[in-house]
Amino acid sequence: NAGVMQNPRHLVRRRGQEARLRCSPMKGHSHVYWYRQLPEEGLKFMVYLQKENIIDESGMPKERFSAEFPKEGPSILRIQQVVRGDSAAYFCASSPSGGIGGNQPQHFGDGTRLSIL
Amino acid sequence: GIQVEQSPPDLILQEGANSTLRCNFSDSVNNLQWFHQNPWGQLINLFYIPSGTKQNGRLSATTVATERYSLLYISSSQTTDSGVYFCAVRLRETSGSRLTFGEGTQLTVNP
């Protein structure tokens, strides 16, 4: 019974490159959330998606960041032209389909640690 | 926006001691979760507890929603309990489903 799977666990990029972070939700979950954790801080919400729909992206930086959750395959968080300040741990969470998404517990993956050289 | 405050920010214990961590929130919530982030950075889901009391081994949690706080109790602490404990809440009235995290309590348990 696999949990939320994120890959890669660690990602190193040079400034200006693109970073792609992947998240496969738990089986049966169709709600996906991305959070960012800067060093020595708590997690901050970025975006909430359901299959093929972005529901709430109010926490996403306006430029360079995008997210998708296609009908088939994992959710992708994409960061273009990365800068040093993008270095952080990026966590994905999922919750069950059906009902009101916010009343279900969110289950977190192990995160992707992004380092920008 | 909703405020989530955790206390204390840091806590150092000797193995075997008990502790209470507190989470105050500024508005009505319909989702409250406690997490343990271990030294390897993994987030471990401890409790989903929007109200009431739950226990799991040496850990228990109580949320008093009407008074807008939650408590996490750790009894007979072990060195493996070290790490950061986060409280996270979802606003009852928000249109989204985001969790708002507190800044955490850094717990160190010494042998």
JSON list of C-alpha atoms in Angstrom, two decimals:
[
{"chain": "A", "resi": 1, "resn": "ASN", "atom": "CA", "xyz": [0.00, 0.00, 0.00]},
{"chain": "A", "resi": 2, "resn": "ALA", "atom": "CA", "xyz": [2.29, 2.70, -1.31]},
{"chain": "A", "resi": 3, "resn": "GLY", "atom": "CA", "xyz": [2.09, 6.16, 0.15]},
{"chain": "A", "resi": 4, "resn": "VAL", "atom": "CA", "xyz": [2.64, 9.40, -1.70]},
{"chain": "A", "resi": 5, "resn": "MET", "atom": "CA", "xyz": [5.67, 8.93, -3.94]},
{"chain": "A", "resi": 6, "resn": "GLN", "atom": "CA", "xyz": [7.91, 11.83, -4.86]},
{"chain": "A", "resi": 7, "resn": "ASN", "atom": "CA", "xyz": [10.93, 11.78, -7.11]},
{"chain": "A", "resi": 8, "resn": "PRO", "atom": "CA", "xyz": [13.66, 12.56, -7.26]},
{"chain": "A", "resi": 9, "resn": "ARG", "atom": "CA", "xyz": [14.54, 12.72, -3.54]},
{"chain": "A", "resi": 10, "resn": "HIS", "atom": "CA", "xyz": [17.39, 15.12, -4.30]},
{"chain": "A", "resi": 11, "resn": "LEU", "atom": "CA", "xyz": [17.82, 17.36, -7.31]},
{"chain": "A", "resi": 12, "resn": "VAL", "atom": "CA", "xyz": [20.74, 19.61, -8.10]},
{"chain": "A", "resi": 13, "resn": "ARG", "atom": "CA", "xyz": [20.45, 22.28, -10.77]},
{"chain": "A", "resi": 14, "resn": "ARG", "atom": "CA", "xyz": [22.56, 25.21, -11.92]},
{"chain": "A", "resi": 15, "resn": "ARG", "atom": "CA", "xyz": [21.10, 28.68, -12.07]},
{"chain": "A", "resi": 16, "resn": "GLY", "atom": "CA", "xyz": [19.00, 29.14, -15.21]},
{"chain": "A", "resi": 17, "resn": "GLN", "atom": "CA", "xyz": [18.16, 25.46, -15.66]},
{"chain": "A", "resi": 18, "resn": "GLU", "atom": "CA", "xyz": [14.73, 23.88, -15.30]},
{"chain": "A", "resi": 19, "resn": "ALA", "atom": "CA", "xyz": [13.63, 21.67, -12.41]},
{"chain": "A", "resi": 20, "resn": "ARG", "atom": "CA", "xyz": [10.85, 19.09, -12.70]},
{"chain": "A", "resi": 21, "resn": "LEU", "atom": "CA", "xyz": [9.50, 17.51, -9.54]},
{"chain": "A", "resi": 22, "resn": "ARG", "atom": "CA", "xyz": [7.11, 14.56, -9.69]},
{"chain": "A", "resi": 23, "resn": "CYS", "atom": "CA", "xyz": [4.43, 13.35, -7.33]},
{"chain": "A", "resi": 24, "resn": "SER", "atom": "CA", "xyz": [2.28, 10.24, -7.51]},
{"chain": "A", "resi": 25, "resn": "PRO", "atom": "CA", "xyz": [-0.62, 10.42, -5.01]},
{"chain": "A", "resi": 26, "resn": "MET", "atom": "CA", "xyz": [-1.79, 7.55, -2.89]},
{"chain": "A", "resi": 27, "resn": "LYS", "atom": "CA", "xyz": [-4.02, 5.06, -4.67]},
{"chain": "A", "resi": 28, "resn": "GLY", "atom": "CA", "xyz": [-7.56, 6.35, -4.84]},
{"chain": "A", "resi": 29, "resn": "HIS", "atom": "CA", "xyz": [-6.57, 9.96, -4.11]},
{"chain": "A", "resi": 30, "resn": "SER", "atom": "CA", "xyz": [-7.41, 12.59, -6.70]},
{"chain": "A", "resi": 31, "resn": "HIS", "atom": "CA", "xyz": [-6.53, 15.72, -4.73]},
{"chain": "A", "resi": 32, "resn": "VAL", "atom": "CA", "xyz": [-2.89, 16.82, -4.83]},
{"chain": "A", "resi": 33, "resn": "TYR", "atom": "CA", "xyz": [-1.21, 19.69, -2.96]},
{"chain": "A", "resi": 34, "resn": "TRP", "atom": "CA", "xyz": [2.30, 21.12, -3.23]},
{"chain": "A", "resi": 35, "resn": "TYR", "atom": "CA", "xyz": [4.09, 22.84, -0.35]},
{"chain": "A", "resi": 36, "resn": "ARG", "atom": "CA", "xyz": [7.52, 24.45, -0.08]},
{"chain": "A", "resi": 37, "resn": "GLN", "atom": "CA", "xyz": [9.76, 24.44, 2.97]},
{"chain": "A", "resi": 38, "resn": "LEU", "atom": "CA", "xyz": [12.59, 26.95, 3.05]},
{"chain": "A", "resi": 39, "resn": "PRO", "atom": "CA", "xyz": [15.50, 26.19, 5.43]},
{"chain": "A", "resi": 40, "resn": "GLU", "atom": "CA", "xyz": [14.58, 26.54, 9.11]},
{"chain": "A", "resi": 41, "resn": "GLU", "atom": "CA", "xyz": [10.94, 27.36, 8.29]},
{"chain": "A", "resi": 42, "resn": "GLY", "atom": "CA", "xyz": [7.54, 25.67, 8.25]},
{"chain": "A", "resi": 43, "resn": "LEU", "atom": "CA", "xyz": [5.81, 24.48, 5.12]},
{"chain": "A", "resi": 44, "resn": "LYS", "atom": "CA", "xyz": [4.01, 27.00, 2.90]},
{"chain": "A", "resi": 45, "resn": "PHE", "atom": "CA", "xyz": [1.15, 26.11, 0.56]},
{"chain": "A", "resi": 46, "resn": "MET", "atom": "CA", "xyz": [1.78, 26.54, -3.15]},
{"chain": "A", "resi": 47, "resn": "VAL", "atom": "CA", "xyz": [-0.96, 24.92, -5.24]},
{"chain": "A", "resi": 48, "resn": "TYR", "atom": "CA", "xyz": [-3.93, 22.54, -5.06]},
{"chain": "A", "resi": 49, "resn": "LEU", "atom": "CA", "xyz": [-4.89, 20.41, -8.05]},
{"chain": "A", "resi": 50, "resn": "GLN", "atom": "CA", "xyz": [-7.39, 17.80, -9.03]},
{"chain": "A", "resi": 51, "resn": "LYS", "atom": "CA", "xyz": [-7.11, 15.70, -12.18]},
{"chain": "A", "resi": 52, "resn": "GLU", "atom": "CA", "xyz": [-6.66, 18.09, -15.13]},
{"chain": "A", "resi": 53, "resn": "ASN", "atom": "CA", "xyz": [-7.65, 21.11, -13.02]},
{"chain": "A", "resi": 54, "resn": "ILE", "atom": "CA", "xyz": [-5.84, 23.71, -10.96]},
{"chain": "A", "resi": 55, "resn": "ILE", "atom": "CA", "xyz": [-8.17, 24.52, -8.07]},
{"chain": "A", "resi": 56, "resn": "ASP", "atom": "CA", "xyz": [-6.09, 27.01, -6.05]},
{"chain": "A", "resi": 57, "resn": "GLU", "atom": "CA", "xyz": [-2.72, 28.40, -7.09]},
{"chain": "A", "resi": 58, "resn": "SER", "atom": "CA", "xyz": [-2.72, 31.38, -4.79]},
{"chain": "A", "resi": 59, "resn": "GLY", "atom": "CA", "xyz": [0.52, 30.28, -3.13]},
{"chain": "A", "resi": 60, "resn": "MET", "atom": "CA", "xyz": [2.49, 29.92, -6.36]},
{"chain": "A", "resi": 61, "resn": "PRO", "atom": "CA", "xyz": [5.04, 32.57, -7.36]},
{"chain": "A", "resi": 62, "resn": "LYS", "atom": "CA", "xyz": [3.66, 34.45, -10.36]},
{"chain": "A", "resi": 63, "resn": "GLU", "atom": "CA", "xyz": [6.60, 33.71, -12.63]},
{"chain": "A", "resi": 64, "resn": "ARG", "atom": "CA", "xyz": [8.69, 30.63, -13.48]},
{"chain": "A", "resi": 65, "resn": "PHE", "atom": "CA", "xyz": [6.54, 28.18, -11.47]},
{"chain": "A", "resi": 66, "resn": "SER", "atom": "CA", "xyz": [3.82, 25.97, -12.92]},
{"chain": "A", "resi": 67, "resn": "ALA", "atom": "CA", "xyz": [2.03, 22.79, -11.89]},
{"chain": "A", "resi": 68, "resn": "GLU", "atom": "CA", "xyz": [-0.08, 20.20, -13.61]},
{"chain": "A", "resi": 69, "resn": "PHE", "atom": "CA", "xyz": [-1.90, 16.99, -12.75]},
{"chain": "A", "resi": 70, "resn": "PRO", "atom": "CA", "xyz": [-2.75, 15.25, -16.02]},
{"chain": "A", "resi": 71, "resn": "LYS", "atom": "CA", "xyz": [-5.41, 12.62, -16.53]},
{"chain": "A", "resi": 72, "resn": "GLU", "atom": "CA", "xyz": [-2.70, 9.98, -16.69]},
{"chain": "A", "resi": 73, "resn": "GLY", "atom": "CA", "xyz": [0.58, 10.07, -14.79]},
{"chain": "A", "resi": 74, "resn": "PRO", "atom": "CA", "xyz": [2.00, 11.98, -11.84]},
{"chain": "A", "resi": 75, "resn": "SER", "atom": "CA", "xyz": [1.56, 15.59, -10.86]},
{"chain": "A", "resi": 76, "resn": "ILE", "atom": "CA", "xyz": [4.48, 17.77, -11.98]},
{"chain": "A", "resi": 77, "resn": "LEU", "atom": "CA", "xyz": [5.82, 20.92, -10.36]},
{"chain": "A", "resi": 78, "resn": "ARG", "atom": "CA", "xyz": [7.97, 22.76, -12.86]},
{"chain": "A", "resi": 79, "resn": "ILE", "atom": "CA", "xyz": [10.39, 25.56, -12.06]},
{"chain": "A", "resi": 80, "resn": "GLN", "atom": "CA", "xyz": [11.93, 27.35, -15.01]},
{"chain": "A", "resi": 81, "resn": "GLN", "atom": "CA", "xyz": [15.17, 29.35, -14.93]},
{"chain": "A", "resi": 82, "resn": "VAL", "atom": "CA", "xyz": [15.92, 28.40, -11.35]},
{"chain": "A", "resi": 83, "resn": "VAL", "atom": "CA", "xyz": [17.61, 30.85, -8.98]},
{"chain": "A", "resi": 84, "resn": "ARG", "atom": "CA", "xyz": [19.44, 30.28, -5.68]},
{"chain": "A", "resi": 85, "resn": "GLY", "atom": "CA", "xyz": [16.34, 31.30, -3.72]},
{"chain": "A", "resi": 86, "resn": "ASP", "atom": "CA", "xyz": [14.46, 28.30, -5.13]},
{"chain": "A", "resi": 87, "resn": "SER", "atom": "CA", "xyz": [16.62, 25.99, -3.00]},
{"chain": "A", "resi": 88, "resn": "ALA", "atom": "CA", "xyz": [14.17, 24.31, -0.65]},
{"chain": "A", "resi": 89, "resn": "ALA", "atom": "CA", "xyz": [12.36, 21.09, 0.14]},
{"chain": "A", "resi": 90, "resn": "TYR", "atom": "CA", "xyz": [9.22, 20.63, -1.94]},
{"chain": "A", "resi": 91, "resn": "PHE", "atom": "CA", "xyz": [6.53, 18.39, -0.47]},
{"chain": "A", "resi": 92, "resn": "CYS", "atom": "CA", "xyz": [3.54, 16.87, -2.18]},
{"chain": "A", "resi": 93, "resn": "ALA", "atom": "CA", "xyz": [0.44, 15.71, -0.33]},
{"chain": "A", "resi": 94, "resn": "SER", "atom": "CA", "xyz": [-2.71, 13.93, -1.43]},
{"chain": "A", "resi": 95, "resn": "SER", "atom": "CA", "xyz": [-6.17, 13.35, 0.00]},
{"chain": "A", "resi": 96, "resn": "PRO", "atom": "CA", "xyz": [-9.00, 10.99, -0.94]},
{"chain": "A", "resi": 97, "resn": "SER", "atom": "CA", "xyz": [-11.42, 11.64, -3.74]},
{"chain": "A", "resi": 98, "resn": "GLY", "atom": "CA", "xyz": [-15.06, 12.32, -2.93]},
{"chain": "A", "resi": 99, "resn": "GLY", "atom": "CA", "xyz": [-16.53, 14.41, -0.16]},
{"chain": "A", "resi": 100, "resn": "ILE", "atom": "CA", "xyz": [-15.17, 17.81, 0.67]},
{"chain": "A", "resi": 101, "resn": "GLY", "atom": "CA", "xyz": [-11.45, 17.74, 0.01]},
{"chain": "A", "resi": 102, "resn": "GLY", "atom": "CA", "xyz": [-10.60, 19.92, 2.94]},
{"chain": "A", "resi": 103, "resn": "ASN", "atom": "CA", "xyz": [-12.18, 17.62, 5.51]},
{"chain": "A", "resi": 104, "resn": "GLN", "atom": "CA", "xyz": [-9.87, 14.76, 4.74]},
{"chain": "A", "resi": 105, "resn": "PRO", "atom": "CA", "xyz": [-6.38, 14.37, 6.19]},
{"chain": "A", "resi": 106, "resn": "GLN", "atom": "CA", "xyz": [-3.55, 15.12, 3.81]},
{"chain": "A", "resi": 107, "resn": "HIS", "atom": "CA", "xyz": [-0.86, 12.47, 3.41]},
{"chain": "A", "resi": 108, "resn": "PHE", "atom": "CA", "xyz": [2.63, 13.71, 2.62]},
{"chain": "A", "resi": 109, "resn": "GLY", "atom": "CA", "xyz": [5.46, 12.32, 0.56]},
{"chain": "A", "resi": 110, "resn": "ASP", "atom": "CA", "xyz": [9.10, 12.39, 1.63]},
{"chain": "A", "resi": 111, "resn": "GLY", "atom": "CA", "xyz": [9.80, 15.54, -0.35]},
{"chain": "A", "resi": 112, "resn": "THR", "atom": "CA", "xyz": [12.29, 16.58, -3.01]},
{"chain": "A", "resi": 113, "resn": "ARG", "atom": "CA", "xyz": [15.32, 18.54, -1.83]},
{"chain": "A", "resi": 114, "resn": "LEU", "atom": "CA", "xyz": [16.21, 21.03, -4.55]},
{"chain": "A", "resi": 115, "resn": "SER", "atom": "CA", "xyz": [19.66, 22.59, -4.47]},
{"chain": "A", "resi": 116, "resn": "ILE", "atom": "CA", "xyz": [20.66, 25.37, -6.86]},
{"chain": "A", "resi": 117, "resn": "LEU", "atom": "CA", "xyz": [24.36, 25.85, -7.55]},
{"chain": "B", "resi": 1, "resn": "GLY", "atom": "CA", "xyz": [-5.14, 35.09, 7.09]},
{"chain": "B", "resi": 2, "resn": "ILE", "atom": "CA", "xyz": [-5.26, 32.44, 9.73]},
{"chain": "B", "resi": 3, "resn": "GLN", "atom": "CA", "xyz": [-2.50, 32.50, 12.31]},
{"chain": "B", "resi": 4, "resn": "VAL", "atom": "CA", "xyz": [-1.02, 29.32, 13.72]},
{"chain": "B", "resi": 5, "resn": "GLU", "atom": "CA", "xyz": [1.29, 29.68, 16.70]},
{"chain": "B", "resi": 6, "resn": "GLN", "atom": "CA", "xyz": [3.23, 26.86, 18.26]},
{"chain": "B", "resi": 7, "resn": "SER", "atom": "CA", "xyz": [4.97, 26.81, 21.61]},
{"chain": "B", "resi": 8, "resn": "PRO", "atom": "CA", "xyz": [7.56, 26.38, 22.81]},
{"chain": "B", "resi": 9, "resn": "PRO", "atom": "CA", "xyz": [9.78, 27.00, 19.76]},
{"chain": "B", "resi": 10, "resn": "ASP", "atom": "CA", "xyz": [12.53, 24.81, 21.25]},
{"chain": "B", "resi": 11, "resn": "LEU", "atom": "CA", "xyz": [12.48, 22.09, 23.87]},
{"chain": "B", "resi": 12, "resn": "ILE", "atom": "CA", "xyz": [15.31, 20.00, 25.29]},
{"chain": "B", "resi": 13, "resn": "LEU", "atom": "CA", "xyz": [14.48, 16.92, 27.34]},
{"chain": "B", "resi": 14, "resn": "GLN", "atom": "CA", "xyz": [16.24, 14.05, 29.00]},
{"chain": "B", "resi": 15, "resn": "GLU", "atom": "CA", "xyz": [15.19, 10.62, 27.85]},
{"chain": "B", "resi": 16, "resn": "GLY", "atom": "CA", "xyz": [12.17, 9.42, 29.82]},
{"chain": "B", "resi": 17, "resn": "ALA", "atom": "CA", "xyz": [10.69, 12.86, 30.44]},
{"chain": "B", "resi": 18, "resn": "ASN", "atom": "CA", "xyz": [7.17, 13.92, 29.43]},
{"chain": "B", "resi": 19, "resn": "SER", "atom": "CA", "xyz": [6.31, 17.02, 27.41]},
{"chain": "B", "resi": 20, "resn": "THR", "atom": "CA", "xyz": [3.36, 19.03, 26.10]},
{"chain": "B", "resi": 21, "resn": "LEU", "atom": "CA", "xyz": [3.45, 20.97, 22.84]},
{"chain": "B", "resi": 22, "resn": "ARG", "atom": "CA", "xyz": [0.82, 23.59, 22.12]},
{"chain": "B", "resi": 23, "resn": "CYS", "atom": "CA", "xyz": [-0.79, 24.90, 18.95]},
{"chain": "B", "resi": 24, "resn": "ASN", "atom": "CA", "xyz": [-3.01, 28.00, 18.98]},
{"chain": "B", "resi": 25, "resn": "PHE", "atom": "CA", "xyz": [-4.99, 29.04, 15.92]},
{"chain": "B", "resi": 26, "resn": "SER", "atom": "CA", "xyz": [-6.85, 32.24, 15.20]},
{"chain": "B", "resi": 27, "resn": "ASP", "atom": "CA", "xyz": [-10.04, 30.98, 13.52]},
{"chain": "B", "resi": 28, "resn": "SER", "atom": "CA", "xyz": [-12.43, 28.05, 13.30]},
{"chain": "B", "resi": 29, "resn": "VAL", "atom": "CA", "xyz": [-10.91, 25.01, 11.63]},
{"chain": "B", "resi": 30, "resn": "ASN", "atom": "CA", "xyz": [-12.23, 21.77, 10.19]},
{"chain": "B", "resi": 31, "resn": "ASN", "atom": "CA", "xyz": [-8.91, 20.01, 9.74]},
{"chain": "B", "resi": 32, "resn": "LEU", "atom": "CA", "xyz": [-6.02, 19.88, 12.18]},
{"chain": "B", "resi": 33, "resn": "GLN", "atom": "CA", "xyz": [-3.04, 17.61, 11.80]},
{"chain": "B", "resi": 34, "resn": "TRP", "atom": "CA", "xyz": [0.12, 17.04, 13.84]},
{"chain": "B", "resi": 35, "resn": "PHE", "atom": "CA", "xyz": [3.31, 16.00, 12.07]},
{"chain": "B", "resi": 36, "resn": "HIS", "atom": "CA", "xyz": [6.78, 14.95, 13.14]},
{"chain": "B", "resi": 37, "resn": "GLN", "atom": "CA", "xyz": [9.62, 15.93, 10.81]},
{"chain": "B", "resi": 38, "resn": "ASN", "atom": "CA", "xyz": [12.50, 13.62, 11.59]},
{"chain": "B", "resi": 39, "resn": "PRO", "atom": "CA", "xyz": [16.19, 14.55, 11.22]},
{"chain": "B", "resi": 40, "resn": "TRP", "atom": "CA", "xyz": [16.14, 13.15, 7.67]},
{"chain": "B", "resi": 41, "resn": "GLY", "atom": "CA", "xyz": [13.43, 15.63, 6.71]},
{"chain": "B", "resi": 42, "resn": "GLN", "atom": "CA", "xyz": [10.59, 13.15, 6.35]},
{"chain": "B", "resi": 43, "resn": "LEU", "atom": "CA", "xyz": [7.14, 14.29, 7.48]},
{"chain": "B", "resi": 44, "resn": "ILE", "atom": "CA", "xyz": [5.42, 11.68, 9.61]},
{"chain": "B", "resi": 45, "resn": "ASN", "atom": "CA", "xyz": [1.66, 12.02, 10.03]},
{"chain": "B", "resi": 46, "resn": "LEU", "atom": "CA", "xyz": [0.92, 11.73, 13.77]},
{"chain": "B", "resi": 47, "resn": "PHE", "atom": "CA", "xyz": [-2.71, 12.71, 14.21]},
{"chain": "B", "resi": 48, "resn": "TYR", "atom": "CA", "xyz": [-5.69, 13.98, 12.25]},
{"chain": "B", "resi": 49, "resn": "ILE", "atom": "CA", "xyz": [-7.61, 15.63, 15.06]},
{"chain": "B", "resi": 50, "resn": "PRO", "atom": "CA", "xyz": [-10.00, 18.51, 14.26]},
{"chain": "B", "resi": 51, "resn": "SER", "atom": "CA", "xyz": [-11.61, 17.92, 17.67]},
{"chain": "B", "resi": 52, "resn": "GLY", "atom": "CA", "xyz": [-11.51, 15.55, 20.63]},
{"chain": "B", "resi": 53, "resn": "THR", "atom": "CA", "xyz": [-8.73, 13.34, 21.93]},
{"chain": "B", "resi": 54, "resn": "LYS", "atom": "CA", "xyz": [-6.72, 10.55, 20.32]},
{"chain": "B", "resi": 55, "resn": "GLN", "atom": "CA", "xyz": [-3.92, 8.33, 21.55]},
{"chain": "B", "resi": 56, "resn": "ASN", "atom": "CA", "xyz": [-1.28, 6.34, 19.72]},
{"chain": "B", "resi": 57, "resn": "GLY", "atom": "CA", "xyz": [1.23, 4.62, 21.97]},
{"chain": "B", "resi": 58, "resn": "ARG", "atom": "CA", "xyz": [3.27, 7.19, 23.87]},
{"chain": "B", "resi": 59, "resn": "LEU", "atom": "CA", "xyz": [1.69, 10.05, 21.96]},
{"chain": "B", "resi": 60, "resn": "SER", "atom": "CA", "xyz": [-1.71, 11.61, 22.46]},
{"chain": "B", "resi": 61, "resn": "ALA", "atom": "CA", "xyz": [-3.39, 14.76, 21.20]},
{"chain": "B", "resi": 62, "resn": "THR", "atom": "CA", "xyz": [-6.33, 16.88, 22.25]},
{"chain": "B", "resi": 63, "resn": "THR", "atom": "CA", "xyz": [-8.03, 19.61, 20.23]},
{"chain": "B", "resi": 64, "resn": "VAL", "atom": "CA", "xyz": [-10.48, 22.03, 21.85]},
{"chain": "B", "resi": 65, "resn": "ALA", "atom": "CA", "xyz": [-11.93, 23.61, 18.74]},
{"chain": "B", "resi": 66, "resn": "THR", "atom": "CA", "xyz": [-14.16, 26.07, 20.60]},
{"chain": "B", "resi": 67, "resn": "GLU", "atom": "CA", "xyz": [-11.11, 27.51, 22.37]},
{"chain": "B", "resi": 68, "resn": "ARG", "atom": "CA", "xyz": [-8.89, 27.29, 19.29]},
{"chain": "B", "resi": 69, "resn": "TYR", "atom": "CA", "xyz": [-6.01, 25.21, 20.55]},
{"chain": "B", "resi": 70, "resn": "SER", "atom": "CA", "xyz": [-4.54, 21.75, 20.31]},
{"chain": "B", "resi": 71, "resn": "LEU", "atom": "CA", "xyz": [-2.05, 19.94, 22.53]},
{"chain": "B", "resi": 72, "resn": "LEU", "atom": "CA", "xyz": [0.35, 17.14, 21.70]},
{"chain": "B", "resi": 73, "resn": "TYR", "atom": "CA", "xyz": [1.56, 15.03, 24.62]},
{"chain": "B", "resi": 74, "resn": "ILE", "atom": "CA", "xyz": [4.72, 12.95, 24.46]},
{"chain": "B", "resi": 75, "resn": "SER", "atom": "CA", "xyz": [5.28, 10.59, 27.36]},
{"chain": "B", "resi": 76, "resn": "SER", "atom": "CA", "xyz": [8.47, 8.71, 28.27]},
{"chain": "B", "resi": 77, "resn": "SER", "atom": "CA", "xyz": [10.36, 10.50, 25.51]},
{"chain": "B", "resi": 78, "resn": "GLN", "atom": "CA", "xyz": [13.04, 8.65, 23.52]},
{"chain": "B", "resi": 79, "resn": "THR", "atom": "CA", "xyz": [15.96, 9.96, 21.49]},
{"chain": "B", "resi": 80, "resn": "THR", "atom": "CA", "xyz": [14.10, 8.93, 18.33]},
{"chain": "B", "resi": 81, "resn": "ASP", "atom": "CA", "xyz": [11.41, 11.50, 19.20]},
{"chain": "B", "resi": 82, "resn": "SER", "atom": "CA", "xyz": [13.87, 14.26, 18.33]},
{"chain": "B", "resi": 83, "resn": "GLY", "atom": "CA", "xyz": [12.94, 16.47, 15.39]},
{"chain": "B", "resi": 84, "resn": "VAL", "atom": "CA", "xyz": [10.47, 19.21, 14.59]},
{"chain": "B", "resi": 85, "resn": "TYR", "atom": "CA", "xyz": [6.78, 18.90, 15.44]},
{"chain": "B", "resi": 86, "resn": "PHE", "atom": "CA", "xyz": [4.37, 20.82, 13.23]},
{"chain": "B", "resi": 87, "resn": "CYS", "atom": "CA", "xyz": [0.74, 21.65, 13.70]},
{"chain": "B", "resi": 88, "resn": "ALA", "atom": "CA", "xyz": [-1.24, 22.40, 10.50]},
{"chain": "B", "resi": 89, "resn": "VAL", "atom": "CA", "xyz": [-4.81, 23.61, 10.14]},
{"chain": "B", "resi": 90, "resn": "ARG", "atom": "CA", "xyz": [-7.39, 24.23, 7.45]},
{"chain": "B", "resi": 91, "resn": "LEU", "atom": "CA", "xyz": [-9.77, 27.13, 7.87]},
{"chain": "B", "resi": 92, "resn": "ARG", "atom": "CA", "xyz": [-13.43, 26.13, 8.15]},
{"chain": "B", "resi": 93, "resn": "GLU", "atom": "CA", "xyz": [-14.60, 28.84, 5.78]},
{"chain": "B", "resi": 94, "resn": "THR", "atom": "CA", "xyz": [-11.82, 28.91, 3.24]},
{"chain": "B", "resi": 95, "resn": "SER", "atom": "CA", "xyz": [-12.70, 28.17, -0.37]},
{"chain": "B", "resi": 96, "resn": "GLY", "atom": "CA", "xyz": [-9.52, 26.18, -0.83]},
{"chain": "B", "resi": 97, "resn": "SER", "atom": "CA", "xyz": [-8.09, 23.17, 0.94]},
{"chain": "B", "resi": 98, "resn": "ARG", "atom": "CA", "xyz": [-4.70, 24.47, 1.93]},
{"chain": "B", "resi": 99, "resn": "LEU", "atom": "CA", "xyz": [-3.13, 23.57, 5.23]},
{"chain": "B", "resi": 100, "resn": "THR", "atom": "CA", "xyz": [-1.53, 26.43, 7.12]},
{"chain": "B", "resi": 101, "resn": "PHE", "atom": "CA", "xyz": [1.49, 25.27, 9.13]},
{"chain": "B", "resi": 102, "resn": "GLY", "atom": "CA", "xyz": [2.89, 26.67, 12.33]},
{"chain": "B", "resi": 103, "resn": "GLU", "atom": "CA", "xyz": [6.61, 27.35, 12.63]},
{"chain": "B", "resi": 104, "resn": "GLY", "atom": "CA", "xyz": [7.13, 24.16, 14.60]},
{"chain": "B", "resi": 105, "resn": "THR", "atom": "CA", "xyz": [8.61, 23.05, 17.92]},
{"chain": "B", "resi": 106, "resn": "GLN", "atom": "CA", "xyz": [12.19, 21.79, 17.73]},
{"chain": "B", "resi": 107, "resn": "LEU", "atom": "CA", "xyz": [12.48, 18.89, 20.17]},
{"chain": "B", "resi": 108, "resn": "THR", "atom": "CA", "xyz": [15.81, 17.45, 21.27]},
{"chain": "B", "resi": 109, "resn": "VAL", "atom": "CA", "xyz": [15.81, 14.38, 23.49]},
{"chain": "B", "resi": 110, "resn": "ASN", "atom": "CA", "xyz": [19.17, 13.64, 25.08]},
{"chain": "B", "resi": 111, "resn": "PRO", "atom": "CA", "xyz": [20.20, 10.17, 26.27]}
]
